[in-house]
XYZ file of C-alpha atoms in Angstrom:
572
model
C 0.020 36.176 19.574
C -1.047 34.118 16.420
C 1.926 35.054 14.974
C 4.004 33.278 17.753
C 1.696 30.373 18.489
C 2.700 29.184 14.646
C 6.095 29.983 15.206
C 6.313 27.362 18.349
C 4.125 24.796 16.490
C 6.831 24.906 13.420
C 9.814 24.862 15.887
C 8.064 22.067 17.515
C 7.654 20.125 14.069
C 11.466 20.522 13.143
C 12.264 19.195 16.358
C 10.362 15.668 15.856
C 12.917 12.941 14.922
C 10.333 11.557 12.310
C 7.284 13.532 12.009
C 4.054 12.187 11.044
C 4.577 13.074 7.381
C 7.516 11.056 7.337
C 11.174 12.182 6.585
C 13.841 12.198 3.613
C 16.532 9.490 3.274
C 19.454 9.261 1.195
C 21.107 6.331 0.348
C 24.126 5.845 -1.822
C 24.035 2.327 -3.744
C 27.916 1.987 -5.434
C 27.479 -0.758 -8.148
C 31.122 -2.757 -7.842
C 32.734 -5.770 -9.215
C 33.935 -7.661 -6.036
C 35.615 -11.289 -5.637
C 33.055 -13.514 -3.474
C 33.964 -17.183 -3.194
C 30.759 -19.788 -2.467
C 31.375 -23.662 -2.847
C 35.064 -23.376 -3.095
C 34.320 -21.527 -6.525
C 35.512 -17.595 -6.588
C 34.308 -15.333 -8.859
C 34.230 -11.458 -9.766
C 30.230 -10.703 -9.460
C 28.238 -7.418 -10.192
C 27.301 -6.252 -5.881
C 25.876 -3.087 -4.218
C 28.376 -1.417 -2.229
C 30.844 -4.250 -1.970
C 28.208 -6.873 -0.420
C 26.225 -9.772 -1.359
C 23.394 -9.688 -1.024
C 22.979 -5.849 -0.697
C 22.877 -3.780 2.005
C 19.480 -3.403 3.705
C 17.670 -0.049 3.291
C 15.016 1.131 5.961
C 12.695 3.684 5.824
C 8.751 4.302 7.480
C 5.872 4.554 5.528
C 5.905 8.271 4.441
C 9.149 9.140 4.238
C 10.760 10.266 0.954
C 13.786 8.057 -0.608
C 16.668 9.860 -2.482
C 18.985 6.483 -3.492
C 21.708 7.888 -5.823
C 23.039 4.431 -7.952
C 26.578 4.781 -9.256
C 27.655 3.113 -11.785
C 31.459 1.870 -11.760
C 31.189 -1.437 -13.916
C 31.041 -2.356 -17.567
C 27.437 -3.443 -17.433
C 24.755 -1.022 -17.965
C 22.845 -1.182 -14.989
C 19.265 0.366 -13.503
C 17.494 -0.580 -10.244
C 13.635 -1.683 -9.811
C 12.147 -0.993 -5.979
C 10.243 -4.262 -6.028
C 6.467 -3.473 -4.877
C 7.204 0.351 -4.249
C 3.694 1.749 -5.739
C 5.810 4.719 -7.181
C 2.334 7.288 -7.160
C 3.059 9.736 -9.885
C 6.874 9.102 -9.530
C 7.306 6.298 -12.605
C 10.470 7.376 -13.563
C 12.009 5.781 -10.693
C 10.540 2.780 -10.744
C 13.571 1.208 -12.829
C 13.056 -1.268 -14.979
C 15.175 -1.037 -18.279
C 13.833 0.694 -21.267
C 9.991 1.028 -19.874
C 10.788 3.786 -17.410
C 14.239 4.832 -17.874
C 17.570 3.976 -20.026
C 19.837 2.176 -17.833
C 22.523 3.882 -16.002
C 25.645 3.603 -18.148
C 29.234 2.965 -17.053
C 30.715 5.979 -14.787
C 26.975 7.654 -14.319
C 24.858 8.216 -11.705
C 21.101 8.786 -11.133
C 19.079 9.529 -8.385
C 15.824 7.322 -7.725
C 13.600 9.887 -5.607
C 9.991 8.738 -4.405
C 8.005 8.813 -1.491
C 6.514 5.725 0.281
C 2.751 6.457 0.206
C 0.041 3.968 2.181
C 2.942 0.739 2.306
C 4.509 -0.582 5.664
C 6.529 -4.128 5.143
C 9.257 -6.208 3.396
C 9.974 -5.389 -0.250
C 13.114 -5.860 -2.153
C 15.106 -4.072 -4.588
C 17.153 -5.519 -7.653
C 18.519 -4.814 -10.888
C 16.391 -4.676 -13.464
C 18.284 -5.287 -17.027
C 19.589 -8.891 -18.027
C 20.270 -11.417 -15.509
C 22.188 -9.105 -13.227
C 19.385 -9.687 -10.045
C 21.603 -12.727 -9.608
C 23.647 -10.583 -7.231
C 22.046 -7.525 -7.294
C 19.513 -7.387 -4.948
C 18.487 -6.106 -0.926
C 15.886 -5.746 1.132
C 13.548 -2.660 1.826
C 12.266 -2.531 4.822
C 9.494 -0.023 5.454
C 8.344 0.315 9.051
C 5.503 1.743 10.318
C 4.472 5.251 11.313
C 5.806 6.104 14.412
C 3.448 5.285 17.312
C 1.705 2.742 14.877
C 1.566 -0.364 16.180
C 1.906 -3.736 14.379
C -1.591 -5.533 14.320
C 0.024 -8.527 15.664
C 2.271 -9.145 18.862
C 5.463 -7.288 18.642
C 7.998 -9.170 18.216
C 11.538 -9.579 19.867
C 13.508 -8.909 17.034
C 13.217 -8.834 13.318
C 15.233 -10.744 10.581
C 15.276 -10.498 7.125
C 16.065 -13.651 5.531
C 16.518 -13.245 1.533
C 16.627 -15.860 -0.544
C 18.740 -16.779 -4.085
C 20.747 -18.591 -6.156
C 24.264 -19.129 -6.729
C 25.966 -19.820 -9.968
C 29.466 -20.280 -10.147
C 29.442 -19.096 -13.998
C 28.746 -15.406 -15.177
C 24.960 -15.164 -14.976
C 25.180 -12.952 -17.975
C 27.703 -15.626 -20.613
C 24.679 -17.683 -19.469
C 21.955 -16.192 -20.603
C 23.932 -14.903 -23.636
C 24.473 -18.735 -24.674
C 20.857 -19.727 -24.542
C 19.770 -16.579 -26.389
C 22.493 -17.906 -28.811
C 21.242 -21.289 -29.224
C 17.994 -20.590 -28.373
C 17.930 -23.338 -25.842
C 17.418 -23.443 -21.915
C 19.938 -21.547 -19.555
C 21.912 -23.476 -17.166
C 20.730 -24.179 -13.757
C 22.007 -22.700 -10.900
C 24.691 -24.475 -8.686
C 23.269 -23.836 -5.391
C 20.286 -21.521 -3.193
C 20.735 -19.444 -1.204
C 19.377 -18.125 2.225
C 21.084 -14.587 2.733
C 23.716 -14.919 0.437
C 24.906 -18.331 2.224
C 24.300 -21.608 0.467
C 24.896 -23.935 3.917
C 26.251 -26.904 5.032
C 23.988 -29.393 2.939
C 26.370 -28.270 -0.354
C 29.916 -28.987 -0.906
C 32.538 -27.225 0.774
C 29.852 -24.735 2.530
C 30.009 -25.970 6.150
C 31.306 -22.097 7.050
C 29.177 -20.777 4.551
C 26.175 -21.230 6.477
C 23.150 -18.746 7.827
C 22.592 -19.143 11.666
C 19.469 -17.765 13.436
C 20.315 -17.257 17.301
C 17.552 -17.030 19.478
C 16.170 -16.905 22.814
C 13.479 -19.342 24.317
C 9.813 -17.657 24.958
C 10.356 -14.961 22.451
C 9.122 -13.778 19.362
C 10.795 -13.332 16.162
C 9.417 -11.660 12.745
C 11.170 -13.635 9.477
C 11.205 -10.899 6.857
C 11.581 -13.617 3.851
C 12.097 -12.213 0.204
C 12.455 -14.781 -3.251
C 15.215 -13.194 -4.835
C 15.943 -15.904 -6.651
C 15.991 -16.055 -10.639
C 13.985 -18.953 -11.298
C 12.517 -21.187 -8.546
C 9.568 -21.110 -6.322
C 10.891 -22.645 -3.136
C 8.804 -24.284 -0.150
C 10.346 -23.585 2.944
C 10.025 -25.167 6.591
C 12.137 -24.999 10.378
C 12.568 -28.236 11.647
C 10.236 -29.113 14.738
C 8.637 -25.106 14.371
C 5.170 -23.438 13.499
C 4.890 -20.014 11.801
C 2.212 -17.901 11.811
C 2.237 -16.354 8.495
C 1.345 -11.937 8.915
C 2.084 -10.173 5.726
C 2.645 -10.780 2.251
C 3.704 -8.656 0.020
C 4.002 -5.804 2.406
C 0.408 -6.372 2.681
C -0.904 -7.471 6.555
C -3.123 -10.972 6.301
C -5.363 -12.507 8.539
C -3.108 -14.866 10.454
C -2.586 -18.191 10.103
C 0.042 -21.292 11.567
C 1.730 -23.322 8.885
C 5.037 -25.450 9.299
C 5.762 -24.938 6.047
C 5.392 -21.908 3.225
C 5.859 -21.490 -0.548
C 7.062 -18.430 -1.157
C 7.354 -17.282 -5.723
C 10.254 -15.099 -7.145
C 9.500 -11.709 -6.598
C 7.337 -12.412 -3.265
C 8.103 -11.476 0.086
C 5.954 -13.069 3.666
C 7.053 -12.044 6.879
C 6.587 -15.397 9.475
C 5.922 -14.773 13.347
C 8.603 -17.956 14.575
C 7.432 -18.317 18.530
C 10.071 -20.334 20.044
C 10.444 -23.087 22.460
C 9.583 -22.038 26.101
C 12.911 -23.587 27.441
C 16.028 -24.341 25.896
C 15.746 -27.869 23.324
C 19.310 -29.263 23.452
C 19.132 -29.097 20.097
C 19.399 -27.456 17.121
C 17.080 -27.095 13.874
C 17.675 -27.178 10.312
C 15.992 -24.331 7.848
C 15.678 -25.470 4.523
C 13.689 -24.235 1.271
C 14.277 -26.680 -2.210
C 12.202 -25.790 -5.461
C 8.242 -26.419 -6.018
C 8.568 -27.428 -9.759
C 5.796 -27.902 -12.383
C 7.867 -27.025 -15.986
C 9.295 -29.936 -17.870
C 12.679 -28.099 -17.934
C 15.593 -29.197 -15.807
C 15.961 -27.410 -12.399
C 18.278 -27.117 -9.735
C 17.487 -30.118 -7.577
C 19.171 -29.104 -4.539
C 18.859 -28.043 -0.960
C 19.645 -24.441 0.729
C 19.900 -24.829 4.786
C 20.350 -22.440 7.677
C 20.963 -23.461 11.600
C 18.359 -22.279 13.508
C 20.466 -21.806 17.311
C 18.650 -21.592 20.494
C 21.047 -19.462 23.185
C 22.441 -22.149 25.615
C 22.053 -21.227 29.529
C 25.442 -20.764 31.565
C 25.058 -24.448 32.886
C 24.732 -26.227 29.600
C 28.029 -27.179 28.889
C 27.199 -29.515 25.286
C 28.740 -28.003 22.388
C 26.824 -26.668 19.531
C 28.420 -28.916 16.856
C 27.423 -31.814 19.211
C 23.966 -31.070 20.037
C 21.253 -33.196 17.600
C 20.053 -31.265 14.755
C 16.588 -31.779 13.699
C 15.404 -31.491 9.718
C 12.103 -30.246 8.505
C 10.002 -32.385 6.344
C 9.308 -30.404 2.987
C 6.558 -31.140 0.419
C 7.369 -33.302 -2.649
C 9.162 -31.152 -5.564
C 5.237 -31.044 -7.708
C 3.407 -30.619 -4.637
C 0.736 -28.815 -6.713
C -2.015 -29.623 -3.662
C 0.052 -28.164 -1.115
C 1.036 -25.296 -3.150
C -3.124 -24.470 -4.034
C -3.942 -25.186 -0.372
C -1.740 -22.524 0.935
C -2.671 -19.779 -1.648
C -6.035 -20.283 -0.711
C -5.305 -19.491 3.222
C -4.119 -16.303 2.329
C -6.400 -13.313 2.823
C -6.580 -9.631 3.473
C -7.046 -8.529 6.707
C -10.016 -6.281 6.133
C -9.903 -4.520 9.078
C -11.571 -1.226 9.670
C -7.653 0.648 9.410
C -6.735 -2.021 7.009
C -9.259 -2.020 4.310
C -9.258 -4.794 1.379
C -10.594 -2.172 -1.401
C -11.758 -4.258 -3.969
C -13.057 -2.761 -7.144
C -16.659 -4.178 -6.866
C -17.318 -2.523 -10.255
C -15.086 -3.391 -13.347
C -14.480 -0.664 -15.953
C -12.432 -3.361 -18.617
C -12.260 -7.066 -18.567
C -8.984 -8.689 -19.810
C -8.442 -12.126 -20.749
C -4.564 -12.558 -21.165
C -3.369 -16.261 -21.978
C 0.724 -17.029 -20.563
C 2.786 -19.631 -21.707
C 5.381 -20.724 -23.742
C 6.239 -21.227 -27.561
C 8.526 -21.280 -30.527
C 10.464 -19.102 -32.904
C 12.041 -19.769 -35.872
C 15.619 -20.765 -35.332
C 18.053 -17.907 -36.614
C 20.206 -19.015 -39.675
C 22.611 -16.709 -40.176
C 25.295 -18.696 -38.312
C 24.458 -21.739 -40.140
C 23.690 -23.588 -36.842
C 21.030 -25.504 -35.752
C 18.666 -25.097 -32.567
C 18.707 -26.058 -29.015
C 15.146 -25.403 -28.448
C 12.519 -27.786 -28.975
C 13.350 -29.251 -32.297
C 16.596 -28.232 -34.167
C 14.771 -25.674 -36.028
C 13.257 -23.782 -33.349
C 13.719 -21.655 -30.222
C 12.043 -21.320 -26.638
C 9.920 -18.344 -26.309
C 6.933 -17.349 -23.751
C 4.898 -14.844 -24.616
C 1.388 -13.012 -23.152
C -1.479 -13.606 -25.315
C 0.872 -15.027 -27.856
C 2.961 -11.984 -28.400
C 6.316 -12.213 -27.091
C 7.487 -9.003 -26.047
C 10.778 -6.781 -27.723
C 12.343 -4.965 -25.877
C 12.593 -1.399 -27.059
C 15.886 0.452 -27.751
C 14.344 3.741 -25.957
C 12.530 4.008 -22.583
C 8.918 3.593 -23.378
C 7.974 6.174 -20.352
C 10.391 8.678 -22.169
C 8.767 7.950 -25.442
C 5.622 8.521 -24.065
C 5.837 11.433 -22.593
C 7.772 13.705 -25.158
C 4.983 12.537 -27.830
C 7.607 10.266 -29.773
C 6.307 6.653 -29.480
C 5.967 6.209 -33.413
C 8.309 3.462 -34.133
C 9.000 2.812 -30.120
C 5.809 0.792 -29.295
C 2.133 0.270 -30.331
C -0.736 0.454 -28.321
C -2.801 -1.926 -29.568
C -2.304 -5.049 -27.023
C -5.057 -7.194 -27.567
C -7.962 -8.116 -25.035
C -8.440 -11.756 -25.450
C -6.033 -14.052 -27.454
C -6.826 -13.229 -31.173
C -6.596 -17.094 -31.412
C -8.611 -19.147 -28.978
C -7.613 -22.281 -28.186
C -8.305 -25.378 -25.862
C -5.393 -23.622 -23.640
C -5.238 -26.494 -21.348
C -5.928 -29.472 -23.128
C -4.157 -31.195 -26.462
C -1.645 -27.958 -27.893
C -2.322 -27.095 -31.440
C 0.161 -27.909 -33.980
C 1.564 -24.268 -34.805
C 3.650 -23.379 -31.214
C 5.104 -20.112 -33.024
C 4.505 -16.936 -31.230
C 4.655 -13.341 -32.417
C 6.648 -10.586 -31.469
C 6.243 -6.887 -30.676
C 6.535 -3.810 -28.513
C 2.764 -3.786 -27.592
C 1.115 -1.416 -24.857
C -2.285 -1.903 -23.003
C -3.670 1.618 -22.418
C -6.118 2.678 -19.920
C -8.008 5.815 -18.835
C -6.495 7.277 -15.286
C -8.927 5.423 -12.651
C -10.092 2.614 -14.948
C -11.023 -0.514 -12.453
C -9.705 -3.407 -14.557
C -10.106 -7.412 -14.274
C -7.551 -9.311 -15.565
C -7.915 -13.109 -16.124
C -4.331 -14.615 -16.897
C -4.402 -18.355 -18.055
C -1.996 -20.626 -18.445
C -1.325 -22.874 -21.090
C -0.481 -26.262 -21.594
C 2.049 -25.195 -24.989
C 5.187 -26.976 -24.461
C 3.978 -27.818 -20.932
C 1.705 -26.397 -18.427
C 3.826 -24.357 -15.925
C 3.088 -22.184 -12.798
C 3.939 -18.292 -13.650
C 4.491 -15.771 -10.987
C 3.513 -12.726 -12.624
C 4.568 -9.361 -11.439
C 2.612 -6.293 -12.278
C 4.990 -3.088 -11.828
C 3.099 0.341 -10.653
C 0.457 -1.358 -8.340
C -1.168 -3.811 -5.797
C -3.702 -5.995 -7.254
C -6.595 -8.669 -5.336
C -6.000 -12.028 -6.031
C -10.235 -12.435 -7.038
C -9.850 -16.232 -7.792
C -7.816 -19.069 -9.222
C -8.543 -22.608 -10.714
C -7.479 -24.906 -12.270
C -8.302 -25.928 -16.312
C -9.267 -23.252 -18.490
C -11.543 -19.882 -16.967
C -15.154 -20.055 -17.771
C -16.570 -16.711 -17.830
C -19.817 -17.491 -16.847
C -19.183 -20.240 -13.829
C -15.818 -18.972 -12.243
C -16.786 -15.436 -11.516
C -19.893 -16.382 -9.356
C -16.839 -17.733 -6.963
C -14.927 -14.977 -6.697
C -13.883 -13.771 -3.598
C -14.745 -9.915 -3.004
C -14.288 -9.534 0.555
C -10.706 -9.976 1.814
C -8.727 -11.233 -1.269
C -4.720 -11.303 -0.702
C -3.549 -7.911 -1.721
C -0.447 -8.642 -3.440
C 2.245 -7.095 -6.014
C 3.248 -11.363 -7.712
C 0.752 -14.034 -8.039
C 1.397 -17.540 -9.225
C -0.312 -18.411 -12.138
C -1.367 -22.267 -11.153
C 0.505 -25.022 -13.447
C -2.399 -25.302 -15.868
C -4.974 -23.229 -14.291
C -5.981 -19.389 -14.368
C -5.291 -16.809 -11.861
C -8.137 -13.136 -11.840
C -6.952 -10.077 -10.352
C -8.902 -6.529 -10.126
C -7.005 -3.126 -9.810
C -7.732 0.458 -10.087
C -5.489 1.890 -12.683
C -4.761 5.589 -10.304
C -0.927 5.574 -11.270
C -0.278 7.359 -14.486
C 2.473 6.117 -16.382
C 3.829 2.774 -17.939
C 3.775 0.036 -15.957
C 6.145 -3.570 -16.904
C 3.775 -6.779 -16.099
C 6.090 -10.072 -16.505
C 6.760 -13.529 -15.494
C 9.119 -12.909 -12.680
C 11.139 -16.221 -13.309
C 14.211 -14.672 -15.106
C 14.271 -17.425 -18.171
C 10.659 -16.611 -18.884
C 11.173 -12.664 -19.206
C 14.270 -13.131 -21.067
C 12.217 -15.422 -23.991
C 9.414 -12.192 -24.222
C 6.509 -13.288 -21.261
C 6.239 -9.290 -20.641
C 4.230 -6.608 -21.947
C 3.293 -3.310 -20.414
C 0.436 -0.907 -19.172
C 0.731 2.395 -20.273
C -2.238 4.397 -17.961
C -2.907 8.269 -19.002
C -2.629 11.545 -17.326
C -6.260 12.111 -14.859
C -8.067 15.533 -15.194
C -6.731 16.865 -11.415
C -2.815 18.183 -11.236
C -2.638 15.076 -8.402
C -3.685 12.982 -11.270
C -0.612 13.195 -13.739
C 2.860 11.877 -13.822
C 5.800 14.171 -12.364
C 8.254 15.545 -14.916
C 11.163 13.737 -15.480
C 14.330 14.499 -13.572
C 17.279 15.838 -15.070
C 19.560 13.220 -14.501
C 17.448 10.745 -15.819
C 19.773 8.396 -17.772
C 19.881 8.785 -21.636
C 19.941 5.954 -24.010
């Protein structure tokens, strides 16, 4: 009898669509050149399976991913799962050379991991050079099933993903200013799902229209895919109630506008109008900028369409479009204001788990800098003076990149001459960070590692600096959510700021912006073993070295240590 009682239970299991413990699925991600043509400019660009943006990929928390990436262009490429925790499964986390080689022309490798404890909008890209430019989707990751959303449900659900659009090769651009050791080029246009809009040259057709009914409810999955640019965005004549950030759920709050960093996603409740406008409403995100470098100063829009009844018989095109009122380009108020509204939700099934207790306390300054300009050509500069180049570095060491994954190296025992671990924990040079630079602007360089025991609760205090200009800095830590503690502006005092630190419902989040001048503390539990990137997530200030890593150890429990490697995983 016992016998057949487990034998209906398991036929009963295999029967579920999507049981509780989530299913496998595979995906199959062809990287392809393809011809895409955007402000009367074509161009061969670097796409995932033939589209731009990508195509989107959908799984429920619990499930299992197997995404096989083929390689069929010149480029090496290799593919981070932005915000994916990636428990125990760091080899598929993607960026290149910390946790794999990159997948080289005519290979393949499969990126298997499971979604564990995350429901929300993430985003994958490439993760070597500049090629996130085109390559890049949306994850969606649903609930369980028969787990509700803790807000209304809405009507339908849209990701909208955000980027820019050069109409040169991304990569001959970045290869220039490496060259000259100036900035990169700006790009030509944004973009709001691979559209730029009709506020751009040539683009009328090229435009991203929202159709929607009156008295319903729509969830805005919005992603920053975009290399360089923290963008404000806004619908004309609309509120928002922001829900989630990060795939994190937040208390909820209305806003008409949002400010959304590169490499952070926040999904928007949109209620619309009860009955139909006669009108439509312009969408529109432009740049929140606080560097002194040039910037593209333009506008992405979408057409936000209500459906017309059958007796309305005005045209679309002739029907008044409305356009949103966006904060000034250095709106540094309204940018702090609306960091501060977000919080955890801290309910009972949605716990904000702060480490009250703190193992290790880091003090890590970010910012920019100088290196001697390269004379072998015989050329002078482009960087600050004719004799130097940019650079950014973390605690003045400006990260180089390794020729050899630094996972790999790690785990086989052969990191001698692949990294160091010796990452300092305060700037070995203090400094007024926000006040008067000091004369000497040159940074170091090296392939430096923070390591930490398995389950070490760490604070982490990143500063900016005012070297070559004070600058917001979205950093993204790879590997891990973190709790936005506290920010401020001016430099972190270590004996005031803490006693404001909020340890209740901080946001929960995967990219914070480090305030233009100011200081940003986060607290994490290190329980992922492996190595874990943590960089600026604007594309300029990665390239010049503002990156290091975390490299966490092996715990004592089998459920405590990394996964082999796979056998595909790509060789350098």
């Amino acid at each position: 009898m016992a016998v057949w009682l487990l034998f209906v239970v398991f036929s009963c299991v295999l029967l579920l669509p999507d049981p509780a413990f989530g299913i496998t699925r595979h995906y199959t991600l062809d990287i392809k050149m393809h011809n895409v043509t955007r402000l009367c400019h074509t161009k061969t660009l670097v796409s995932v399976n033939g589209q731009f943006p990508g195509p989107k990929l959908i799984a429920r928390e619990g499930d299992q991913l197997l995404i096989k990436v083929v390689n069929h262009v010149t480029n090496n490429i290799s593919i981070h799962w932005h915000g994916i925790r990636q428990l125990r499964s760091g080899w598929a986390d993607g960026p290149a050379y910390i946790t794999q080689c990159p997948i080289q022309t005519g290979q393949s490798y499969v990126y298997n991991y499971t979604i564990v404890g995350q429901r929300g909008t993430l985003f994958y890209h490439a993760h070597i050079s500049w090629l996130r430019a085109t390559v890049y989707g949306p994850i969606i990751i649903l609930p369980k099933r028969g787990v509700p959303y803790p807000f209304p449900k809405p009507h339908k659900e849209v990701p909208m993903i955000f980027g820019e659009w050069f109409n040169a090769d991304t990569e001959a651009i970045i290869r220039q200013a490496t060259q000259t050791g100036g900035g990169p080029n700006v790009s030509d246009a944004y973009t709001i799902n691979g559209l730029p809009g009709p506020l751009y040259n040539c683009s009328a057709k090229d435009t991203f229209r929202l159709r929607v009914k009156p008295g319903k409810t729509y969830l805005l999955r919005l992603i920053n895919a975009a290399l360089n640019d923290e963008l404000f965005f806004s619908i004309a004549n609309h509120t928002v109630t922001v829900v989630e950030a990060d795939a994190i759920y937040v208390k909820p709050f209305e806003t008409d506008t949002i400010l959304i960093a590169p490499g952070q996603t926040t999904n928007l409740l949109l209620k619309t109008k009860p009955s139909y406008p006669n009108a439509s409403f312009f969408m529109t995100a432009r740049p929140y900028v606080t560097g002194q470098g040039t910037f593209d100063n333009s506008t992405v829009a979408g057409i936000l369409e209500y459906e017309q009844p059958k007796h309305v018989k005005t045209s679309i095109k002739n029907l008044h479009l409305f356009t949103p009122k966006l904060p000034a380009l250095n709106d540094t108020n309204f940018a702090t204001k609306f960091s501060n509204k977000l919080r955890s939700l801290n309910s009972k099934k949605y716990p904000a788990n702060v480490p009250l207790k703190v193992d290790r306390k880091f003090f890590f300054t970010v910012g920019l800098g100088t290196t001697p300009c390269n004379h072998k050509n015989n050329q002078t500069c482009q960087g600050p003076t004719n004799t130097t180049m940019f650079a950014a570095s973390i605690s003045n060491i400006s990260f180089t990149m390794p020729t050899k994954a630094l996972l790999q190296s790690h785990y086989s025992g052969k990191s001698q001459g692949v990294y160091s671990s010796n990452f300092p924990w305060n700037p070995i040079v203090p400094f007024n960070y926000t006040g008067t630079p000091p004369n000497n602007t040159m940074v170091s360089t090296g392939t430096n590692l923070m390591v930490l025991r398995y389950n070490t609760s760490v604070e982490l205090v990143m500063q900016d600096t005012s070297i070559l200009g004070a600058e917001s800095h979205p950093l993204h830590l790879h590997g891990f959510n973190f709790f936005v503690v506290g920010q401020g502006f001016g430099n972190f005092d270590p004996n005031k700021d803490p006693k404001n630190f909020n340890l209740v419902d901080p946001i929960e989040r995967n990219t914070v912006g480090v305030p233009s001048g100011g200081w940003a503390a986060i607290r994490f539990l290190a329980d992922n073993p492996g190595v874990w990137f943590m960089h600026c997530h604007l594309e300029v200030h990665t390239s010049w070295g503002l990156r290091m890593a975390w490299l966490v150890l092996d715990g004592d429990k089998p459920d405590q240590k990394l996964l082999p490697p796979p056998a595909d995983l790509p060789k350098c």
